[in-house]
mmCIF file of C-alpha atoms in Angstrom:
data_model
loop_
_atom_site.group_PDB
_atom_site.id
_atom_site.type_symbol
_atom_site.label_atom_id
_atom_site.label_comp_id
_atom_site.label_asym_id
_atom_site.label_seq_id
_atom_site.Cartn_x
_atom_site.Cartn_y
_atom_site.Cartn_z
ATOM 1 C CA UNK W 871 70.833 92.759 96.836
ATOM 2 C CA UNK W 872 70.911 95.272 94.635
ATOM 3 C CA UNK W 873 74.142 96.730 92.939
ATOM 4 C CA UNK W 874 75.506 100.091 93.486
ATOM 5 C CA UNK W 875 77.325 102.279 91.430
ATOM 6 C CA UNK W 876 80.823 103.368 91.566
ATOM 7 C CA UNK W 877 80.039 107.064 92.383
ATOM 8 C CA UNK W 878 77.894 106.227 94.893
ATOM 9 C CA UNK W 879 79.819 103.589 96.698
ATOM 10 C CA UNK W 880 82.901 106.646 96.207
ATOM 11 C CA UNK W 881 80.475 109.170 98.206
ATOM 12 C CA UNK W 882 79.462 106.899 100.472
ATOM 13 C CA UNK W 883 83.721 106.388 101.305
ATOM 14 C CA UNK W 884 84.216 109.859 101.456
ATOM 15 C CA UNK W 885 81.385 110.497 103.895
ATOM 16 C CA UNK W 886 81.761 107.905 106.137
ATOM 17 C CA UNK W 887 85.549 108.804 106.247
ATOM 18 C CA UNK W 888 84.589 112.495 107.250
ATOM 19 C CA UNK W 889 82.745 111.247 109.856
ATOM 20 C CA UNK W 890 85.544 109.423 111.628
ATOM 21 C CA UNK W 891 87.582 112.323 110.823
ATOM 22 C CA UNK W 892 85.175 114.663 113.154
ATOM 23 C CA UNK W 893 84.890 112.146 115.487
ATOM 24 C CA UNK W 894 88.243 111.716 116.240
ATOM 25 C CA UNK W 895 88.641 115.463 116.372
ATOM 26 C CA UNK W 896 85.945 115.788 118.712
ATOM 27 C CA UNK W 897 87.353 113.089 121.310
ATOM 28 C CA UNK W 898 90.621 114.489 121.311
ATOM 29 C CA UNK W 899 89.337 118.163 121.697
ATOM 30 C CA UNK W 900 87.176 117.117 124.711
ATOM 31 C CA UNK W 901 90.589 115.159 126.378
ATOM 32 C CA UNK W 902 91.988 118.599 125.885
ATOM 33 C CA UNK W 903 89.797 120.677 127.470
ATOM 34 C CA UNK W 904 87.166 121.441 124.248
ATOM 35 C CA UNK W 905 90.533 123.739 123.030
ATOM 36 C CA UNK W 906 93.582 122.975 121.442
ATOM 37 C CA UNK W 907 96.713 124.904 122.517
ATOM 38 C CA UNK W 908 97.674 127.132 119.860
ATOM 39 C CA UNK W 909 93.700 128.591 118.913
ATOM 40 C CA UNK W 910 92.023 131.573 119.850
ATOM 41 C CA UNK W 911 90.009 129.240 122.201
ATOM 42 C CA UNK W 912 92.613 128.994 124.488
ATOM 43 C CA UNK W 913 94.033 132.937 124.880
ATOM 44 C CA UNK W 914 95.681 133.016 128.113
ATOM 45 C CA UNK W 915 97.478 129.332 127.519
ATOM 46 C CA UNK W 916 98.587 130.340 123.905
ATOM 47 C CA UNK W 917 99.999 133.977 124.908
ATOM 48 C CA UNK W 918 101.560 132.184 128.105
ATOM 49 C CA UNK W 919 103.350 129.872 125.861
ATOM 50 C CA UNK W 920 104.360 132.080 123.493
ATOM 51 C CA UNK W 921 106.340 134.420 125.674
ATOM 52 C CA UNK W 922 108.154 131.657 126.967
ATOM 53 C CA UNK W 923 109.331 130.207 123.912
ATOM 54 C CA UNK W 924 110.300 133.873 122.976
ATOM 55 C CA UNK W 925 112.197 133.896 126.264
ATOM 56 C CA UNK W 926 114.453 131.312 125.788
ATOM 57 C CA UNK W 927 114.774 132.443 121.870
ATOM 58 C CA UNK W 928 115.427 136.264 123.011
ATOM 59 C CA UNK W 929 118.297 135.218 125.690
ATOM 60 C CA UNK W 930 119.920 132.797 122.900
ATOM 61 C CA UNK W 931 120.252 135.380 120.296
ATOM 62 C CA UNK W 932 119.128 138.532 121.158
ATOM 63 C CA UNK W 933 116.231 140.580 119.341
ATOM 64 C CA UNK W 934 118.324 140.868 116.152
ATOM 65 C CA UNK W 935 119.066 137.400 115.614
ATOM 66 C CA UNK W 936 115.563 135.776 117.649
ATOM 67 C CA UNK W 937 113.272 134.473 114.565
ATOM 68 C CA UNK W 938 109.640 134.298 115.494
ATOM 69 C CA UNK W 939 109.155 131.269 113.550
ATOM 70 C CA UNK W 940 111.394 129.254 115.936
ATOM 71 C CA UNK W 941 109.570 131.044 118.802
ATOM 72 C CA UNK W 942 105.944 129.999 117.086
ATOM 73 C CA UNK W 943 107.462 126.303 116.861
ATOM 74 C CA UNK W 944 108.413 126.294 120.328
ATOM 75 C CA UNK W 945 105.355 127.707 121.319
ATOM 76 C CA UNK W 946 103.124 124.878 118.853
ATOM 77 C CA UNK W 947 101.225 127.942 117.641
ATOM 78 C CA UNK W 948 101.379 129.259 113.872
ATOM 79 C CA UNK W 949 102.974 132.215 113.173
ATOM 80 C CA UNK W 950 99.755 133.789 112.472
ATOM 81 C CA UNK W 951 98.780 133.232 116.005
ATOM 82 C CA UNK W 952 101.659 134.981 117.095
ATOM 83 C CA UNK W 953 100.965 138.111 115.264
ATOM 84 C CA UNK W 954 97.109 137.923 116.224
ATOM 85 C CA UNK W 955 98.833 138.753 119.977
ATOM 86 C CA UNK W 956 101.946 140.380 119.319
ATOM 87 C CA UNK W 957 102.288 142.857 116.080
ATOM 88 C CA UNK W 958 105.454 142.372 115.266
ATOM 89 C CA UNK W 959 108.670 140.913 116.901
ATOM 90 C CA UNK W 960 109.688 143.721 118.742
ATOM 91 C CA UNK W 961 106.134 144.318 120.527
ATOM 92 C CA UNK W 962 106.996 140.608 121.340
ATOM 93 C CA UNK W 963 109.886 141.750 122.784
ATOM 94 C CA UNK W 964 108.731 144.374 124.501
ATOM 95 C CA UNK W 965 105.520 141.947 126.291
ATOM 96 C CA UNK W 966 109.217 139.688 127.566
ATOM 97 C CA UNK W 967 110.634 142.824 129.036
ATOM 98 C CA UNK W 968 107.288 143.832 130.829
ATOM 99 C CA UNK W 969 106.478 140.357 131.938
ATOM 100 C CA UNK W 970 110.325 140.137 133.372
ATOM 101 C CA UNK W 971 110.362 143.646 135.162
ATOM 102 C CA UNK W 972 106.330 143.240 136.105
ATOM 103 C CA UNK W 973 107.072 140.186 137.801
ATOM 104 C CA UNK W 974 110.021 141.456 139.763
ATOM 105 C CA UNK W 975 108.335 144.617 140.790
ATOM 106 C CA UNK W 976 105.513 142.553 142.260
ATOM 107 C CA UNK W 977 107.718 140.204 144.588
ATOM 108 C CA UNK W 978 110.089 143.108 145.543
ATOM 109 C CA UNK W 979 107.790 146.404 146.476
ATOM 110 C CA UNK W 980 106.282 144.376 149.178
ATOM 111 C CA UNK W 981 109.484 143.388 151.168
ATOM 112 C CA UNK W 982 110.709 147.180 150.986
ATOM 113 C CA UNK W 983 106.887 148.370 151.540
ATOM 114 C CA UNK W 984 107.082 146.263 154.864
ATOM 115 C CA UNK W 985 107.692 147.055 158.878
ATOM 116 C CA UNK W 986 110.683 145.001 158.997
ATOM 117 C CA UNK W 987 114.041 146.299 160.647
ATOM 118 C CA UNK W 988 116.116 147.707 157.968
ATOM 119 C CA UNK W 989 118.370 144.018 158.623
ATOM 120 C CA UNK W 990 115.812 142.064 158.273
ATOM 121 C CA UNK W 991 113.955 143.788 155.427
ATOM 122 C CA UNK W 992 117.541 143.767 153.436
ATOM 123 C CA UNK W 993 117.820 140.493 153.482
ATOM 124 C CA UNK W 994 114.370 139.188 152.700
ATOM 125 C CA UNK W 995 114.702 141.563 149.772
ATOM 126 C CA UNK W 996 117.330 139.962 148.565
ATOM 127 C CA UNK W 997 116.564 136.032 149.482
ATOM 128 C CA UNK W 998 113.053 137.052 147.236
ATOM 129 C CA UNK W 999 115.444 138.828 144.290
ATOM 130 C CA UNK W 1000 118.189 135.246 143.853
ATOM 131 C CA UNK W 1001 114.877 133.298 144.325
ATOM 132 C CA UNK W 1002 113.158 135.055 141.446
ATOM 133 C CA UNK W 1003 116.219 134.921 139.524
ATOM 134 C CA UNK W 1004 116.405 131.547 140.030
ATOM 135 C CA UNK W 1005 112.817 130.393 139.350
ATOM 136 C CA UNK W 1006 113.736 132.460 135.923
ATOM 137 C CA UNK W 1007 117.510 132.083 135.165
ATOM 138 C CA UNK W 1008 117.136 133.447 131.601
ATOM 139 C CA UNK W 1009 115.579 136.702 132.234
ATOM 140 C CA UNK W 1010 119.230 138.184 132.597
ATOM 141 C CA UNK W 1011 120.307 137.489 129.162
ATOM 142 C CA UNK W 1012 117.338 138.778 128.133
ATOM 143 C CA UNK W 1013 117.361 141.891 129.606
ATOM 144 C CA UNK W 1014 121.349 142.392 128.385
ATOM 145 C CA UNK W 1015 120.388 142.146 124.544
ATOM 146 C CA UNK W 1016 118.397 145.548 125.870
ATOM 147 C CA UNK W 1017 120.962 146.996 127.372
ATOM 148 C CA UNK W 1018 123.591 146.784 124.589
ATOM 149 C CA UNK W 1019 121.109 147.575 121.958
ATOM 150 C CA UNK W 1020 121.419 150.747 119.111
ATOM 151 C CA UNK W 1021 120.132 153.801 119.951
ATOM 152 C CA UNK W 1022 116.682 154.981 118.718
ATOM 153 C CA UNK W 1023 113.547 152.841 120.141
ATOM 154 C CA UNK W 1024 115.946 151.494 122.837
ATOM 155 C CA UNK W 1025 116.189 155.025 124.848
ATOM 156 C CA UNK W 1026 112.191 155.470 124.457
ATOM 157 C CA UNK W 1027 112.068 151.889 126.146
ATOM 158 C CA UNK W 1028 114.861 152.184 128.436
ATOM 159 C CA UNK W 1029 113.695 155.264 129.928
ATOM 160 C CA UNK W 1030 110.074 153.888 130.189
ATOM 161 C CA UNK W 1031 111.478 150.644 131.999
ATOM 162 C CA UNK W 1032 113.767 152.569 134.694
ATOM 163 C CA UNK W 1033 110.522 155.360 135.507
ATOM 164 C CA UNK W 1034 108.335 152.307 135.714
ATOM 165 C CA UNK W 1035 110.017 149.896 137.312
ATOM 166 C CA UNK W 1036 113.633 150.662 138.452
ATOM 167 C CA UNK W 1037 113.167 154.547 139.956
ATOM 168 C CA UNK W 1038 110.219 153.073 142.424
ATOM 169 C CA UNK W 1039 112.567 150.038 143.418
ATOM 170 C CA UNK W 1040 115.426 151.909 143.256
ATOM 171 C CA UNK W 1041 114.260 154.964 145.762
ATOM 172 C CA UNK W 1042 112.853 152.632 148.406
ATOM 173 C CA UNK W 1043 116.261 150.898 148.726
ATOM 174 C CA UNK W 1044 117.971 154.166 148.983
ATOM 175 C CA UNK W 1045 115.722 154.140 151.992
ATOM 176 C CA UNK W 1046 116.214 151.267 153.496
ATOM 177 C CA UNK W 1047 119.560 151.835 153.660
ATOM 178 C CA UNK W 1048 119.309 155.024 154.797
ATOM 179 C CA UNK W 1049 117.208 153.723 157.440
ATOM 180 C CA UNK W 1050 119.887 151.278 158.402
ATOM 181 C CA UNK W 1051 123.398 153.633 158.694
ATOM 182 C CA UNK W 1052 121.052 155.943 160.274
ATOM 183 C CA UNK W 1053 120.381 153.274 162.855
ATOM 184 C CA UNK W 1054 123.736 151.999 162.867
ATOM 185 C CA UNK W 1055 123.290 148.616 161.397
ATOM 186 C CA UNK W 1056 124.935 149.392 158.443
ATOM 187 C CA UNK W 1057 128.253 150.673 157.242
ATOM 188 C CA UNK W 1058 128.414 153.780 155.585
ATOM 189 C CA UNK W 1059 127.850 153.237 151.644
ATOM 190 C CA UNK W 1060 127.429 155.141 148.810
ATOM 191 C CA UNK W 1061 123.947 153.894 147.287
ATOM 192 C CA UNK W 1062 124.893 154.798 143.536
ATOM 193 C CA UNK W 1063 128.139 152.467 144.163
ATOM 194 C CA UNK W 1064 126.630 149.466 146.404
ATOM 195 C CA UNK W 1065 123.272 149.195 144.765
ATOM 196 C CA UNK W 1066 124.524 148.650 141.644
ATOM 197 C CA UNK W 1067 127.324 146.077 142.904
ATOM 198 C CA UNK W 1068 124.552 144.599 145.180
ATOM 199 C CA UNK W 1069 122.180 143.597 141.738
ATOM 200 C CA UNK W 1070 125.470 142.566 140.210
ATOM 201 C CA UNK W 1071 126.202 139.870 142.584
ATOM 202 C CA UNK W 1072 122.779 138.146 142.050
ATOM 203 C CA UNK W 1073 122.413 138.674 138.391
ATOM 204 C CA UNK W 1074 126.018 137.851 137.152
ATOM 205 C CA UNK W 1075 125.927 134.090 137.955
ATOM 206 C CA UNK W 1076 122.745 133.508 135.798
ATOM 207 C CA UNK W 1077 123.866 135.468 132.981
ATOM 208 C CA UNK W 1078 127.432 133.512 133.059
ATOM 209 C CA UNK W 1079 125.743 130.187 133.494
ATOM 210 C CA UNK W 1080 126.316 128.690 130.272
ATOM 211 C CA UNK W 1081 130.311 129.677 130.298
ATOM 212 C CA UNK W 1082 130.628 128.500 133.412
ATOM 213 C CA UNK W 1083 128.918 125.102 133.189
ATOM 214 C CA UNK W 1084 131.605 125.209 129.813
ATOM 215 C CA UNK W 1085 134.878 125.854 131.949
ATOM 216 C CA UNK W 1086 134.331 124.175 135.103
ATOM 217 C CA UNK W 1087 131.954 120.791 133.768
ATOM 218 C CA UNK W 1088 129.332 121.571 136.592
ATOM 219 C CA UNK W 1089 125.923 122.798 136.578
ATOM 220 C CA UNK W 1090 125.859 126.001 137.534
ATOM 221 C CA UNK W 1091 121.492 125.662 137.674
ATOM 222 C CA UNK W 1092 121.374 122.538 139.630
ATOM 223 C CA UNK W 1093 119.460 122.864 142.891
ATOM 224 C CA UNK W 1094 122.220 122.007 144.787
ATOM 225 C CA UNK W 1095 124.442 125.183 143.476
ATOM 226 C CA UNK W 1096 121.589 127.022 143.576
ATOM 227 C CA UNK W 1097 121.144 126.909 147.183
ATOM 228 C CA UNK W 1098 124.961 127.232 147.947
ATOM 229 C CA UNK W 1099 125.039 130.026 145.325
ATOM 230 C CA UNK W 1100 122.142 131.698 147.532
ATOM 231 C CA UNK W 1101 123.702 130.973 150.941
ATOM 232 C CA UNK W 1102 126.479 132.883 149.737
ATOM 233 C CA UNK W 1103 124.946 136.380 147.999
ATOM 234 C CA UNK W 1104 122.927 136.456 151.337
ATOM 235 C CA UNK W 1105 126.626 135.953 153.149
ATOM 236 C CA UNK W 1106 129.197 138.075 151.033
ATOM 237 C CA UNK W 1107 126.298 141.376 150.916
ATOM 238 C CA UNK W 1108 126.148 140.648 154.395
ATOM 239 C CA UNK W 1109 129.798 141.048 155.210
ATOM 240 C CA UNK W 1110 129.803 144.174 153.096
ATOM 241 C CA UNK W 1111 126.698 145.930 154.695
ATOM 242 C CA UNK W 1112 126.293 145.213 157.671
ATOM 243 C CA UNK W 1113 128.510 146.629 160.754
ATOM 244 C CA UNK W 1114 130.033 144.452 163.235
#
């Protein structure tokens, strides 16, 4: 048998271990779909992912403190991947807000949009509001690192967030409870004082989650307190709005 040489038999290692390199790559791409999580191959999952890592980063420490590093980590995409979708952090930003506001627009405009009896409609609307809440109990904090931002690109965005999204939503409650004092199901209220209040009931809890689960040793987010938390929004706007 004959001998062979050293830089041979070295070749010979190197291409047999490339091999088995691209073979293993190629089984564990096909177990995950022909894509990993975290290429261009996979756009919709790796966006997805990355604006819910940046949620969770955003509602921790607000824009100015949020890294996109930690949000690329918690995402498993690079950083470079990150920027490929989102230019910079605060167009990341910016793709939270819309995906928070788009989402609640979508759920909401129907209920007011609908034939129900201004009762009825009231409290669908909110049962579907603490429900998407709920399903999505960071969003508040999120949206609060907006609200007590600096001047400057904050008013541009602010003012494009409440014509988009809050005017629309906004103007069809003022309706609906028109509709109802008109029809004497509810008590007279001042829209600009009980809307407000109204959002504030829902929202409040979520954003004071983590001090709460601090001070009283519960968990504010479990399902059970979730449904009694839900039980009573739907109860204590009730006993507000409605007449007797």
């Amino acid at each position: 048998m004959p001998l062979r040489r050293p830089g041979q038999q070295m070749r010979n290692l190197r291409n047999g271990s490339r091999t088995m390199a691209t073979s293993i790559r190629t089984n564990v791409s096909k177990r995950l779909g022909g894509t990993r999580l975290g290429t261009r191959g996979q756009p919709e999952e790796s966006r997805a992912a990355i604006l819910k890592a940046a949620v969770g980063e955003f509602a921790e420490y607000g824009i100015a403190g949020a890294r996109t590093d930690a949000i690329a980590r918690a995402a498993h995409v690079n950083k470079a991947l990150l920027y490929y979708y989102f230019k910079d952090k605060d167009a990341l930003y910016e793709a939270v807000l819309e995906q928070v506001f788009s989402g609640l627009r979508t759920r909401l405009v129907p209920v007011l949009e609908s034939e129900l009896p201004p009762r009825e409609k009231m409290l669908k609307y909110l049962g579907v509001y603490f429900d998407y809440i709920a399903a999505n109990p960071r969003f508040p904090r999120v949206v609060q690192a907006e609200w007590t931002r600096s001047p400057g690109k904050q008013s541009a965005r602010m003012e494009r967030i409440a014509r988009e999204y809050f005017r629309p939503i906004y103007q069809k409650l003022v309706e609906v409870l028109q509709a109802g004092m008109e029809a004497g199901e509810f008590r007279k209220v001042n829209p600009m004082d009980f809307l407000p209040s109204m959002v504030a009931v829902i929202v409040f809890y979520f954003s004071a989650a983590p001090v709460m689960k601090a001070l009283m040793k519960v968990d504010p987010l479990s399902a059970e307190r979730i449904a009694e938390r839900r039980a009573f929004v739907l109860g204590f706007i009730s006993a507000a709005l409605f007449a007797r």
